[in-house]
Amino acid sequence: MKKSLSSKILQLSAICGFLFCVSNCLDSHRDRIHMDTGVSVKTLGPHKYQFIAIGKASVPSVEEQDLFKMKKTSCEAAKLQVTQRLDELEADQKHRQFFLEQKEQKYFGDGEYCELTYIYELPQAKKQKDQP
């Protein structure tokens, strides 16, 4: 017995509807990642460091699933960790923040975590010319 065109269309529609429902259910389930936050320091020379910091987004931004706020607050947290660590390493230097150069920025978990890489190098002191 041959199937009619309308029954084939009905079967195809049912299969497509089932696949659509399954794909929506799978998309709504997201695995949460967990990363350790903090900052690691690599000494590159006297008064020269590389900082790699991972910051976590604020709790309200994560609860609201606000991607913009998560990215902003996670990077702010990472930068704060870098500046605090730099304050410990170069306590005697004034204006040390001016010598921090951001090299890389990565997001993980839809912005819930931010990894920042900074390089700090204190410039060489300018030599003064001899006065006559």
Short mmCIF file of N, CA and C in Angstrom, two decimals:
data_model
loop_
_atom_site.label_atom_id
_atom_site.label_comp_id
_atom_site.label_asym_id
_atom_site.label_seq_id
_atom_site.Cartn_x
_atom_site.Cartn_y
_atom_site.Cartn_z
N MET A 1 0.83 -1.17 0.00
CA MET A 1 0.00 0.00 0.00
C MET A 1 0.88 1.25 0.00
N LYS A 2 0.62 2.14 -0.90
CA LYS A 2 1.40 3.36 -1.00
C LYS A 2 0.88 4.38 -0.01
N LYS A 3 1.86 5.10 0.61
CA LYS A 3 1.47 6.15 1.53
C LYS A 3 1.15 7.40 0.74
N SER A 4 0.17 8.08 1.20
CA SER A 4 -0.22 9.30 0.50
C SER A 4 0.76 10.43 0.83
N LEU A 5 0.78 11.41 0.02
CA LEU A 5 1.65 12.56 0.19
C LEU A 5 1.36 13.27 1.51
N SER A 6 0.09 13.35 1.87
CA SER A 6 -0.26 14.04 3.12
C SER A 6 0.25 13.27 4.34
N SER A 7 0.26 11.95 4.31
CA SER A 7 0.77 11.21 5.47
C SER A 7 2.29 11.34 5.56
N LYS A 8 2.98 11.43 4.43
CA LYS A 8 4.43 11.63 4.45
C LYS A 8 4.76 13.01 5.02
N ILE A 9 4.00 14.01 4.63
CA ILE A 9 4.21 15.37 5.15
C ILE A 9 3.93 15.39 6.65
N LEU A 10 2.91 14.68 7.08
CA LEU A 10 2.57 14.63 8.50
C LEU A 10 3.68 13.96 9.29
N GLN A 11 4.25 12.87 8.78
CA GLN A 11 5.35 12.19 9.45
C GLN A 11 6.58 13.10 9.53
N LEU A 12 6.91 13.74 8.43
CA LEU A 12 8.05 14.65 8.40
C LEU A 12 7.86 15.80 9.38
N SER A 13 6.65 16.35 9.45
CA SER A 13 6.36 17.43 10.40
C SER A 13 6.50 16.96 11.83
N ALA A 14 6.05 15.74 12.11
CA ALA A 14 6.14 15.20 13.46
C ALA A 14 7.60 15.00 13.87
N ILE A 15 8.40 14.49 12.93
CA ILE A 15 9.83 14.29 13.22
C ILE A 15 10.52 15.63 13.45
N CYS A 16 10.24 16.60 12.60
CA CYS A 16 10.84 17.94 12.77
C CYS A 16 10.41 18.58 14.09
N GLY A 17 9.15 18.42 14.45
CA GLY A 17 8.66 18.97 15.72
C GLY A 17 9.34 18.32 16.91
N PHE A 18 9.54 17.01 16.85
CA PHE A 18 10.21 16.28 17.92
C PHE A 18 11.66 16.75 18.04
N LEU A 19 12.36 16.85 16.92
CA LEU A 19 13.75 17.31 16.95
C LEU A 19 13.86 18.75 17.46
N PHE A 20 12.92 19.59 17.10
CA PHE A 20 12.92 20.97 17.59
C PHE A 20 12.76 21.00 19.11
N CYS A 21 11.84 20.21 19.63
CA CYS A 21 11.62 20.16 21.09
C CYS A 21 12.85 19.65 21.82
N VAL A 22 13.45 18.60 21.29
CA VAL A 22 14.65 18.04 21.92
C VAL A 22 15.79 19.04 21.89
N SER A 23 15.99 19.73 20.77
CA SER A 23 17.09 20.70 20.70
C SER A 23 16.87 21.86 21.65
N ASN A 24 15.63 22.30 21.83
CA ASN A 24 15.36 23.38 22.80
C ASN A 24 15.63 22.94 24.21
N CYS A 25 15.30 21.72 24.53
CA CYS A 25 15.56 21.21 25.88
C CYS A 25 17.05 21.10 26.14
N LEU A 26 17.80 20.69 25.15
CA LEU A 26 19.24 20.56 25.31
C LEU A 26 19.91 21.91 25.45
N ASP A 27 19.44 22.92 24.72
CA ASP A 27 20.03 24.25 24.81
C ASP A 27 19.79 24.91 26.16
N SER A 28 18.67 24.61 26.79
CA SER A 28 18.35 25.27 28.05
C SER A 28 19.18 24.73 29.21
N HIS A 29 19.79 23.58 29.04
CA HIS A 29 20.63 23.02 30.09
C HIS A 29 22.08 23.41 29.82
N ARG A 30 22.63 24.23 30.68
CA ARG A 30 24.01 24.66 30.53
C ARG A 30 24.83 24.14 31.68
N ASP A 31 25.97 23.64 31.35
CA ASP A 31 26.88 23.19 32.40
C ASP A 31 27.61 24.41 32.95
N ARG A 32 27.66 24.50 34.24
CA ARG A 32 28.37 25.60 34.90
C ARG A 32 29.82 25.18 35.07
N ILE A 33 30.72 26.10 34.81
CA ILE A 33 32.12 25.80 35.01
C ILE A 33 32.57 26.44 36.32
N HIS A 34 33.62 25.88 36.89
CA HIS A 34 34.21 26.47 38.08
C HIS A 34 35.70 26.61 37.83
N MET A 35 36.20 27.81 38.05
CA MET A 35 37.63 28.07 37.90
C MET A 35 38.14 28.68 39.19
N ASP A 36 39.37 28.37 39.51
CA ASP A 36 39.99 29.00 40.67
C ASP A 36 40.39 30.42 40.29
N THR A 37 40.05 31.35 41.14
CA THR A 37 40.41 32.75 40.89
C THR A 37 41.71 33.06 41.60
N GLY A 38 42.34 34.12 41.18
CA GLY A 38 43.60 34.54 41.79
C GLY A 38 44.53 35.09 40.73
N VAL A 39 45.75 35.35 41.17
CA VAL A 39 46.74 35.93 40.26
C VAL A 39 48.05 35.16 40.41
N SER A 40 48.66 34.90 39.27
CA SER A 40 49.99 34.29 39.30
C SER A 40 50.97 35.31 38.73
N VAL A 41 52.18 35.29 39.27
CA VAL A 41 53.20 36.27 38.90
C VAL A 41 54.43 35.53 38.39
N LYS A 42 54.92 35.99 37.26
CA LYS A 42 56.17 35.47 36.72
C LYS A 42 57.16 36.63 36.69
N THR A 43 58.29 36.49 37.34
CA THR A 43 59.30 37.54 37.36
C THR A 43 60.13 37.45 36.09
N LEU A 44 60.14 38.54 35.34
CA LEU A 44 60.86 38.58 34.07
C LEU A 44 62.20 39.30 34.18
N GLY A 45 62.43 39.94 35.29
CA GLY A 45 63.66 40.68 35.52
C GLY A 45 63.45 41.64 36.68
N PRO A 46 64.47 42.47 36.97
CA PRO A 46 64.28 43.45 38.04
C PRO A 46 63.19 44.45 37.66
N HIS A 47 62.21 44.58 38.50
CA HIS A 47 61.08 45.49 38.27
C HIS A 47 60.33 45.17 36.98
N LYS A 48 60.27 43.91 36.61
CA LYS A 48 59.54 43.49 35.42
C LYS A 48 58.82 42.17 35.74
N TYR A 49 57.47 42.19 35.57
CA TYR A 49 56.65 41.04 35.92
C TYR A 49 55.58 40.79 34.87
N GLN A 50 55.15 39.55 34.82
CA GLN A 50 53.97 39.19 34.04
C GLN A 50 52.93 38.68 35.03
N PHE A 51 51.74 39.25 34.97
CA PHE A 51 50.63 38.85 35.83
C PHE A 51 49.56 38.17 34.99
N ILE A 52 49.07 37.04 35.48
CA ILE A 52 47.91 36.39 34.87
C ILE A 52 46.89 36.23 35.98
N ALA A 53 45.76 36.93 35.83
CA ALA A 53 44.74 36.94 36.88
C ALA A 53 43.42 36.42 36.33
N ILE A 54 42.71 35.67 37.17
CA ILE A 54 41.37 35.20 36.83
C ILE A 54 40.41 35.76 37.87
N GLY A 55 39.42 36.50 37.39
CA GLY A 55 38.42 37.09 38.27
C GLY A 55 37.05 36.50 38.00
N LYS A 56 36.22 36.48 39.02
CA LYS A 56 34.86 35.94 38.91
C LYS A 56 33.87 37.09 38.94
N ALA A 57 32.81 36.95 38.18
CA ALA A 57 31.77 37.98 38.09
C ALA A 57 31.03 38.10 39.42
N SER A 58 30.37 39.23 39.60
CA SER A 58 29.59 39.46 40.81
C SER A 58 28.40 38.51 40.86
N VAL A 59 27.97 38.17 42.05
CA VAL A 59 26.85 37.25 42.23
C VAL A 59 25.56 37.77 41.58
N PRO A 60 25.19 39.05 41.75
CA PRO A 60 23.96 39.52 41.11
C PRO A 60 23.98 39.39 39.59
N SER A 61 25.13 39.67 38.97
CA SER A 61 25.19 39.57 37.51
C SER A 61 25.07 38.11 37.05
N VAL A 62 25.59 37.18 37.83
CA VAL A 62 25.48 35.76 37.48
C VAL A 62 24.04 35.30 37.66
N GLU A 63 23.41 35.71 38.76
CA GLU A 63 22.02 35.31 39.00
C GLU A 63 21.08 35.86 37.94
N GLU A 64 21.34 37.07 37.47
CA GLU A 64 20.52 37.69 36.44
C GLU A 64 20.88 37.22 35.03
N GLN A 65 22.01 36.50 34.92
CA GLN A 65 22.54 36.07 33.62
C GLN A 65 22.72 37.26 32.68
N ASP A 66 23.18 38.37 33.23
CA ASP A 66 23.46 39.58 32.46
C ASP A 66 24.90 39.48 31.93
N LEU A 67 25.04 39.13 30.65
CA LEU A 67 26.37 38.89 30.08
C LEU A 67 27.27 40.11 30.16
N PHE A 68 26.72 41.29 29.89
CA PHE A 68 27.53 42.51 29.94
C PHE A 68 28.08 42.73 31.35
N LYS A 69 27.21 42.62 32.35
CA LYS A 69 27.66 42.82 33.74
C LYS A 69 28.64 41.74 34.17
N MET A 70 28.40 40.51 33.74
CA MET A 70 29.32 39.43 34.12
C MET A 70 30.71 39.70 33.56
N LYS A 71 30.79 40.08 32.29
CA LYS A 71 32.09 40.36 31.69
C LYS A 71 32.78 41.54 32.37
N LYS A 72 31.99 42.57 32.67
CA LYS A 72 32.55 43.78 33.30
C LYS A 72 33.06 43.48 34.70
N THR A 73 32.24 42.83 35.52
CA THR A 73 32.64 42.62 36.92
C THR A 73 33.72 41.55 37.05
N SER A 74 33.74 40.57 36.15
CA SER A 74 34.79 39.56 36.25
C SER A 74 36.15 40.16 35.88
N CYS A 75 36.19 41.04 34.89
CA CYS A 75 37.45 41.69 34.53
C CYS A 75 37.88 42.72 35.57
N GLU A 76 36.92 43.39 36.18
CA GLU A 76 37.26 44.32 37.27
C GLU A 76 37.90 43.56 38.43
N ALA A 77 37.35 42.39 38.74
CA ALA A 77 37.90 41.57 39.83
C ALA A 77 39.32 41.12 39.50
N ALA A 78 39.55 40.72 38.27
CA ALA A 78 40.89 40.28 37.86
C ALA A 78 41.88 41.43 37.94
N LYS A 79 41.47 42.61 37.46
CA LYS A 79 42.38 43.76 37.49
C LYS A 79 42.69 44.18 38.93
N LEU A 80 41.70 44.11 39.79
CA LEU A 80 41.93 44.45 41.20
C LEU A 80 42.97 43.53 41.82
N GLN A 81 42.91 42.26 41.49
CA GLN A 81 43.89 41.31 42.02
C GLN A 81 45.30 41.64 41.53
N VAL A 82 45.41 42.04 40.27
CA VAL A 82 46.72 42.41 39.72
C VAL A 82 47.26 43.63 40.43
N THR A 83 46.44 44.66 40.60
CA THR A 83 46.93 45.90 41.22
C THR A 83 47.30 45.67 42.69
N GLN A 84 46.56 44.84 43.39
CA GLN A 84 46.91 44.54 44.78
C GLN A 84 48.25 43.80 44.86
N ARG A 85 48.44 42.87 43.97
CA ARG A 85 49.71 42.11 43.96
C ARG A 85 50.87 43.01 43.57
N LEU A 86 50.64 43.91 42.61
CA LEU A 86 51.68 44.85 42.22
C LEU A 86 52.04 45.78 43.36
N ASP A 87 51.04 46.20 44.14
CA ASP A 87 51.30 47.05 45.31
C ASP A 87 52.22 46.34 46.30
N GLU A 88 52.08 45.05 46.42
CA GLU A 88 52.94 44.28 47.33
C GLU A 88 54.37 44.18 46.78
N LEU A 89 54.49 43.95 45.47
CA LEU A 89 55.81 43.75 44.87
C LEU A 89 56.60 45.04 44.70
N GLU A 90 55.92 46.12 44.39
CA GLU A 90 56.59 47.39 44.10
C GLU A 90 56.07 48.49 45.03
N ALA A 91 56.11 48.22 46.30
CA ALA A 91 55.55 49.15 47.29
C ALA A 91 56.23 50.51 47.28
N ASP A 92 57.52 50.57 46.93
CA ASP A 92 58.26 51.83 46.97
C ASP A 92 58.05 52.70 45.73
N GLN A 93 57.46 52.15 44.69
CA GLN A 93 57.32 52.89 43.44
C GLN A 93 56.03 53.70 43.41
N LYS A 94 56.16 54.96 43.02
CA LYS A 94 54.99 55.80 42.84
C LYS A 94 54.50 55.66 41.40
N HIS A 95 53.24 55.88 41.17
CA HIS A 95 52.64 55.85 39.84
C HIS A 95 52.86 54.51 39.13
N ARG A 96 52.93 53.42 39.90
CA ARG A 96 53.21 52.11 39.30
C ARG A 96 52.09 51.64 38.37
N GLN A 97 50.86 52.13 38.60
CA GLN A 97 49.74 51.71 37.74
C GLN A 97 49.94 52.13 36.29
N PHE A 98 50.68 53.22 36.07
CA PHE A 98 50.89 53.71 34.71
C PHE A 98 51.73 52.75 33.88
N PHE A 99 52.47 51.88 34.53
CA PHE A 99 53.39 51.00 33.82
C PHE A 99 52.82 49.60 33.60
N LEU A 100 51.55 49.41 33.93
CA LEU A 100 50.87 48.14 33.66
C LEU A 100 50.35 48.17 32.23
N GLU A 101 50.67 47.15 31.47
CA GLU A 101 50.19 47.07 30.09
C GLU A 101 49.43 45.76 29.91
N GLN A 102 48.16 45.89 29.52
CA GLN A 102 47.34 44.70 29.31
C GLN A 102 47.72 44.06 27.99
N LYS A 103 48.02 42.77 28.03
CA LYS A 103 48.43 42.04 26.83
C LYS A 103 47.32 41.16 26.28
N GLU A 104 46.48 40.61 27.16
CA GLU A 104 45.48 39.66 26.68
C GLU A 104 44.28 39.65 27.62
N GLN A 105 43.13 39.34 27.06
CA GLN A 105 41.88 39.25 27.83
C GLN A 105 41.06 38.10 27.25
N LYS A 106 40.64 37.18 28.13
CA LYS A 106 39.83 36.04 27.70
C LYS A 106 38.65 35.91 28.65
N TYR A 107 37.54 35.41 28.11
CA TYR A 107 36.35 35.15 28.92
C TYR A 107 36.07 33.65 28.92
N PHE A 108 35.56 33.18 30.05
CA PHE A 108 35.15 31.79 30.19
C PHE A 108 33.76 31.75 30.79
N GLY A 109 32.98 30.74 30.44
CA GLY A 109 31.65 30.59 31.02
C GLY A 109 30.74 31.75 30.74
N ASP A 110 30.64 32.19 29.50
CA ASP A 110 29.79 33.32 29.10
C ASP A 110 30.14 34.61 29.82
N GLY A 111 31.38 34.76 30.21
CA GLY A 111 31.81 35.99 30.87
C GLY A 111 31.81 35.91 32.38
N GLU A 112 31.45 34.76 32.92
CA GLU A 112 31.44 34.61 34.37
C GLU A 112 32.86 34.71 34.93
N TYR A 113 33.84 34.32 34.12
CA TYR A 113 35.24 34.42 34.50
C TYR A 113 35.99 35.20 33.44
N CYS A 114 36.95 36.00 33.89
CA CYS A 114 37.78 36.79 32.98
C CYS A 114 39.24 36.53 33.33
N GLU A 115 40.03 36.27 32.31
CA GLU A 115 41.47 36.09 32.51
C GLU A 115 42.18 37.25 31.84
N LEU A 116 42.95 37.97 32.62
CA LEU A 116 43.72 39.11 32.11
C LEU A 116 45.21 38.82 32.25
N THR A 117 45.95 39.21 31.23
CA THR A 117 47.41 39.11 31.27
C THR A 117 47.97 40.52 31.18
N TYR A 118 48.78 40.86 32.16
CA TYR A 118 49.43 42.18 32.21
C TYR A 118 50.94 42.00 32.26
N ILE A 119 51.63 42.99 31.72
CA ILE A 119 53.07 43.09 31.85
C ILE A 119 53.35 44.40 32.59
N TYR A 120 54.21 44.31 33.59
CA TYR A 120 54.64 45.51 34.32
C TYR A 120 56.14 45.62 34.14
N GLU A 121 56.58 46.80 33.76
CA GLU A 121 58.02 47.06 33.68
C GLU A 121 58.28 48.49 34.09
N LEU A 122 59.09 48.65 35.08
CA LEU A 122 59.48 49.98 35.52
C LEU A 122 60.50 50.53 34.52
N PRO A 123 60.24 51.69 33.95
CA PRO A 123 61.19 52.23 32.96
C PRO A 123 62.53 52.57 33.61
N GLN A 124 63.55 52.52 32.79
CA GLN A 124 64.89 52.88 33.26
C GLN A 124 64.92 54.36 33.67
N ALA A 125 65.65 54.66 34.71
CA ALA A 125 65.78 56.05 35.15
C ALA A 125 66.50 56.86 34.08
N LYS A 126 65.99 58.07 33.86
CA LYS A 126 66.66 58.94 32.87
C LYS A 126 67.95 59.46 33.45
N LYS A 127 68.98 59.41 32.63
CA LYS A 127 70.28 59.93 33.05
C LYS A 127 70.29 61.43 32.89
N GLN A 128 70.75 62.10 33.93
CA GLN A 128 70.80 63.56 33.86
C GLN A 128 72.15 63.98 33.27
N LYS A 129 72.10 65.01 32.45
CA LYS A 129 73.33 65.52 31.85
C LYS A 129 74.15 66.27 32.92
N ASP A 130 75.44 66.19 32.77
CA ASP A 130 76.31 66.90 33.73
C ASP A 130 76.14 68.40 33.56
N GLN A 131 75.99 69.05 34.67
CA GLN A 131 75.83 70.51 34.67
C GLN A 131 77.24 71.15 34.73
N PRO A 132 77.56 72.19 33.92
CA PRO A 132 78.89 72.83 33.99
C PRO A 132 79.05 73.67 35.22
#
